[in-house]
Amino acid sequence: MNILVVGLNHKSASVEIREQLAFSPSRVTEALDRFCRCFPSSEVVILSTCNRVELYACSPKTSSEFTEEAIFDFLAGFHGIEKARFRENMYVYQDLEAVNHLFFVASSLDSMVLGESQIVGQVKEAYATACSQGATGKVFHQLFQQALNAAKEVHTHSKIAQGKVSISSVAVEFAERIFQDFSDKTVFIIGAGEMAELVLKSLVEQGVRAVMVSNRSYDRAVALANECGGKAVRFDSLEEELAKADIVISSTAAPHYVLHPEHIKGAMQRRKGTPMFLIDIAVPRDINPEVGKIENVYLYNIDDLQGVVSQNVEERTREVEKCRAMVEEEVEEFMAWMEEMKIVPAIARLRHHFHHVGKEELERLRPKLGNLSEEYWQEVVYTMERTLNKLLHRPLEVGKEEAKNGGGYRYVETIKKLFGIGHHQDSSP
Amino acid sequence: MVNEANLMEISAYSPFWLIVVFYLLSGIWEVGRLLRPEGFSKQWADRLPFMAFALHSLFLLYLASRVENIPVTNLFESVVFLTWCVVAVFNGVEYLYGVPSLGAFLFPLVTVLGFWVLSLGDNLLGTPSNLSKFWLIAHTIPLFMGYAALTLTFVLSLMYLTQQRQLKHKFFGPLLLGLPSLESLDRLMWKTLSFGFPLLTLGLVFGIFWVKYSNILGPQWYMDPKVVMGTVTWLVYAALLHLRIGVTMHGSRVAMLNIAGFTLVLFTFLGTFFLGAQHGYKKVSKEDTMIIKGIKE
């Protein structure tokens, strides 16, 4: 069998090219169908995420039309773009390398964010879609199940997925060390921005219910408040409302500080020492750093959060070697299975050969025995079969062992020579 | 004349050495778990304190059966009893609220107290033998339990200030991740304080009744250092409670006041012994020892 992966990812191609080759969920099924029609007797899985587009295929060794060029042509044809546009961004891996690649991808060792957990789900999904389209066979069932297994091993037995590696999750991590229960907490958002929204989203996931939004433009504040189910606050009344806020996320585009120590001191007096958590995501900063010195106030700016992210990323990177070793073990297990699969047809033929000879001999024997009762005759047949199976037992065991150690091919050739079981056109499953 | 049982042979101390070593190991294990969670198994973090507390309880029963009273007849017994109360309250808090890393702060404190009293050797202080059993129980049990709860408040305050420091300085590490949130520590400080304070009050009230009833501290009982310090401690905690309820003060100031309150507790409990205070105890003189030995012979 020939396993082939053709694809591109965030490292090899820009987003402009990735988006042209990406498959939307509905088009994946169509592509799988078309691929199976182009290359009958092949197995295929298409993995399309925002960071990668990869086509995994496998076909009998002998099918000569099954080459990387053919797959490039298929992709170009399907997406209606010229091959030359994406060719140099593509990587192609075969057999062991292809298996290695899939296992790395599934274990998130090839991801933009090391150890992220989404990719496992995406690989699972891609495999399930291919299964439901009947595009997978024995090899890919084994391959993908083993890849998902490897991913699970890596995630549970290493620290690759530990430590938060996004600004918003680190912000929540800090918030969790200040507050115990988020359901009675109020989040105050000043300004707007993607990062602020991400942090807010993570906080809402933690149970925050009350949200207040303030913006220079009141209309924009109202619009934002409506989006996140919060309350809009006029910029002028910011100071009065501040005392109600347990968590403040600031990300205005103002060129100067928006919140000063006197604002927060006033608010803290009214809060009677209940801690306040301020996150300043803006650059240039919105909150005067002096604010951080006020008692029971915890101020973090984008660099503080980014610093923790980098620290955690570094820790994950340190785990890569360990994960690589774990993945390689799984890869070896799969390759051993593949080797075993190689000898399966030879063994089937050997068994068939033995039983065929036995049957011939029995047929020759039957007339010589005259009117032997059916009962006795069955005894004879049974004895013959038992003898043959006993004789076959050892070659079979040895074959599996040889295959595991990579001697499958030599074994098959030896069997063929020894028993003269002929050269069939295909020796693979 | 002091209680004969006060004159313990040094050998009677030795089981406590073992108990304190168990607390030391518990402390080391808990601190290890906090700083390097992967290196210290949870199994032993559960086992060591359990074994320490079980031995401690047995030893306390032994001491009680020896003096046929609650074991507070000398300083050694009092510390054994107090530390037992502390760990008992700790177990209650753990059971009810499951506070992460509480043991890492508490066990070292218990260990230090234990080693301290062991280091005093046979420098014995004993209670007079003529004390009323009823009043002794009514006065000391609420006080000891109250002290224990306030010790927990103190430990929680230390944790609060530690966590606050991590957050202020943005130290993102195992300590920050291992300690509970400020809010939960604040709530627990409040809970242990409001458990300890009524007990403290009860103990003091019984003490006043006792002193009025039996005149054991003489007519000038209100000048006794321990009585004075006890009252001061009580006033500090009363003020703290008032601030927490009335003005609703949270955060670091409460934590710092708790720590101040606890130093008063320690001083009241242990410090006054060294001011030559008679309260309940007196220094056992060589003469006393001779007399008792003479009786024995």
XYZ file of N, CA and C in Angstrom, chain B residues 48-129:
246
model
N 0.095 11.428 55.537
C 0.957 11.947 56.609
C 0.173 12.742 57.653
N -0.643 13.737 57.244
C -1.409 14.475 58.258
C -2.372 13.572 59.015
N -2.914 12.566 58.319
C -3.849 11.669 58.988
C -3.140 10.907 60.104
N -1.958 10.380 59.777
C -1.211 9.628 60.769
C -0.817 10.534 61.942
N -0.366 11.748 61.617
C 0.038 12.688 62.663
C -1.136 12.962 63.596
N -2.307 13.223 63.014
C -3.465 13.584 63.838
C -3.944 12.393 64.665
N -3.893 11.213 64.071
C -4.327 10.019 64.805
C -3.433 9.799 66.026
N -2.116 9.881 65.829
C -1.180 9.706 66.947
C -1.373 10.806 67.989
N -1.571 12.009 67.491
C -1.764 13.170 68.362
C -2.992 12.942 69.260
N -4.078 12.463 68.664
C -5.318 12.233 69.422
C -5.088 11.184 70.501
N -4.396 10.096 70.130
C -4.124 9.030 71.102
C -3.279 9.562 72.266
N -2.285 10.355 71.908
C -1.397 10.904 72.929
C -2.169 11.819 73.875
N -3.088 12.582 73.310
C -3.897 13.493 74.118
C -4.762 12.697 75.102
N -5.333 11.586 74.598
C -6.151 10.729 75.471
C -5.294 10.167 76.603
N -4.077 9.796 76.233
C -3.173 9.255 77.247
C -2.878 10.302 78.324
N -2.594 11.537 77.877
C -2.304 12.607 78.834
C -3.509 12.867 79.735
N -4.700 12.848 79.118
C -5.919 13.120 79.879
C -6.148 12.044 80.927
N -5.903 10.800 80.540
C -6.147 9.707 81.486
C -5.111 9.770 82.611
N -3.943 10.293 82.327
C -2.871 10.377 83.300
C -3.203 11.397 84.403
N -3.777 12.553 83.965
C -4.081 13.573 84.967
C -5.540 13.532 85.400
N -6.285 12.623 84.780
C -7.721 12.487 85.053
C -8.431 13.822 84.984
N -8.078 14.578 83.970
C -8.656 15.906 83.780
C -8.370 16.279 82.327
N -8.846 17.459 81.880
C -8.384 17.842 80.550
C -6.905 18.196 80.676
N -6.122 17.779 79.683
C -4.666 17.882 79.832
C -4.170 19.309 79.625
N -4.392 20.156 80.633
C -3.847 21.506 80.580
C -3.150 21.829 81.896
N -2.670 20.762 82.582
C -2.117 20.990 83.903
C -0.701 21.515 83.880
N -0.067 21.494 82.718
C 1.211 22.185 82.595
C 1.351 22.713 81.172
N 2.407 23.473 80.933
C 2.564 24.131 79.643
C 2.663 23.117 78.507
N 3.403 22.035 78.766
C 3.555 21.016 77.738
C 2.196 20.471 77.306
N 1.403 20.079 78.298
C 0.075 19.528 77.983
C -0.784 20.546 77.248
N -0.696 21.803 77.715
C -1.506 22.842 77.090
C -1.181 22.977 75.602
N 0.125 22.930 75.278
C 0.503 23.081 73.877
C 0.059 21.856 73.076
N 0.195 20.686 73.667
C -0.276 19.470 72.979
C -1.768 19.602 72.683
N -2.508 20.099 73.700
C -3.947 20.246 73.530
C -4.282 21.339 72.508
N -3.591 22.459 72.609
C -3.873 23.568 71.678
C -3.591 23.151 70.234
N -2.427 22.524 69.998
C -2.108 22.124 68.630
C -3.123 21.092 68.131
N -3.589 20.253 69.048
C -4.610 19.282 68.643
C -5.871 20.027 68.193
N -6.286 21.029 68.969
C -7.469 21.821 68.597
C -7.265 22.478 67.234
N -6.069 23.001 67.008
C -5.778 23.682 65.741
C -5.955 22.709 64.574
N -5.353 21.525 64.708
C -5.443 20.560 63.609
C -6.881 20.059 63.456
N -7.599 19.956 64.583
C -9.005 19.528 64.498
C -9.826 20.555 63.719
N -9.640 21.828 64.021
C -10.375 22.879 63.294
C -9.952 22.881 61.816
N -8.645 22.682 61.599
C -8.138 22.579 60.230
C -8.858 21.459 59.474
N -8.979 20.296 60.124
C -9.657 19.175 59.474
C -11.101 19.540 59.130
N -11.759 20.243 60.064
C -13.136 20.671 59.818
C -13.222 21.590 58.615
N -12.322 22.565 58.558
C -12.330 23.524 57.440
C -12.047 22.799 56.123
N -11.076 21.893 56.147
C -10.746 21.122 54.943
C -11.958 20.318 54.476
N -12.637 19.696 55.471
C -13.775 18.854 55.136
C -14.901 19.691 54.530
N -15.148 20.856 55.136
C -16.277 21.678 54.684
C -15.965 22.431 53.389
N -14.746 22.971 53.284
C -14.477 23.873 52.159
C -13.364 23.395 51.231
N -12.596 22.403 51.651
C -11.520 21.900 50.804
C -10.601 22.991 50.279
N -9.898 23.661 51.181
C -9.045 24.784 50.783
C -7.700 24.274 50.263
N -7.365 24.517 48.995
C -6.083 24.050 48.500
C -4.924 24.722 49.240
N -3.897 23.936 49.525
C -2.632 24.425 50.094
C -2.731 24.962 51.520
N -3.850 24.787 52.192
C -3.956 25.286 53.573
C -2.924 24.587 54.459
N -2.769 23.285 54.246
C -1.829 22.502 55.046
C -0.398 22.987 54.909
N -0.064 23.500 53.722
C 1.308 23.960 53.483
C 1.655 25.129 54.395
N 0.660 25.861 54.829
C 0.901 26.988 55.727
C 0.698 26.591 57.182
N -0.242 25.665 57.410
C -0.597 25.332 58.780
C 0.396 24.383 59.455
N 0.779 23.312 58.738
C 1.625 22.305 59.375
C 2.984 22.861 59.829
N 3.620 23.729 59.041
C 4.869 24.295 59.560
C 4.658 25.037 60.880
N 3.534 25.727 61.013
C 3.254 26.461 62.244
C 3.095 25.494 63.423
N 2.327 24.426 63.188
C 2.125 23.415 64.230
C 3.467 22.799 64.611
N 4.290 22.536 63.606
C 5.599 21.940 63.851
C 6.455 22.847 64.739
N 6.459 24.133 64.410
C 7.275 25.079 65.182
C 6.801 25.119 66.632
N 5.486 25.179 66.829
C 4.943 25.190 68.195
C 5.376 23.940 68.951
N 5.281 22.817 68.245
C 5.634 21.536 68.856
C 7.092 21.503 69.272
N 7.978 21.875 68.343
C 9.404 21.849 68.657
C 9.740 22.836 69.778
N 9.044 23.942 69.749
C 9.303 24.947 70.777
C 9.029 24.387 72.170
N 7.861 23.760 72.320
C 7.526 23.285 73.669
C 8.425 22.121 74.059
N 8.853 21.331 73.067
C 9.765 20.230 73.376
C 11.130 20.768 73.799
N 11.509 21.902 73.215
C 12.826 22.459 73.519
C 12.899 23.017 74.936
N 11.736 23.265 75.543
C 11.745 23.792 76.909
C 12.195 22.736 77.911
N 12.157 21.480 77.454
C 12.626 20.388 78.309
C 11.818 20.294 79.590
N 12.483 20.145 80.722
C 11.740 19.974 81.973
C 11.553 21.295 82.715
N 11.617 22.373 81.942
C 11.359 23.689 82.515
C 9.855 23.803 82.742
N 9.392 23.143 83.789
C 7.951 22.904 83.902
C 7.190 24.024 84.575
N 5.999 24.197 84.110
C 5.058 25.093 84.764
C 3.828 24.260 85.068
N 3.326 24.385 86.264
C 2.185 23.543 86.596
C 1.031 24.312 87.185
N -0.145 23.715 87.126
C -1.318 24.351 87.737
C -1.446 23.865 89.177
N -2.032 24.665 90.044
C -2.303 24.179 91.394
C -3.248 22.995 91.322
N -3.138 22.104 92.298
C -3.920 20.869 92.220
C -5.359 21.052 92.691
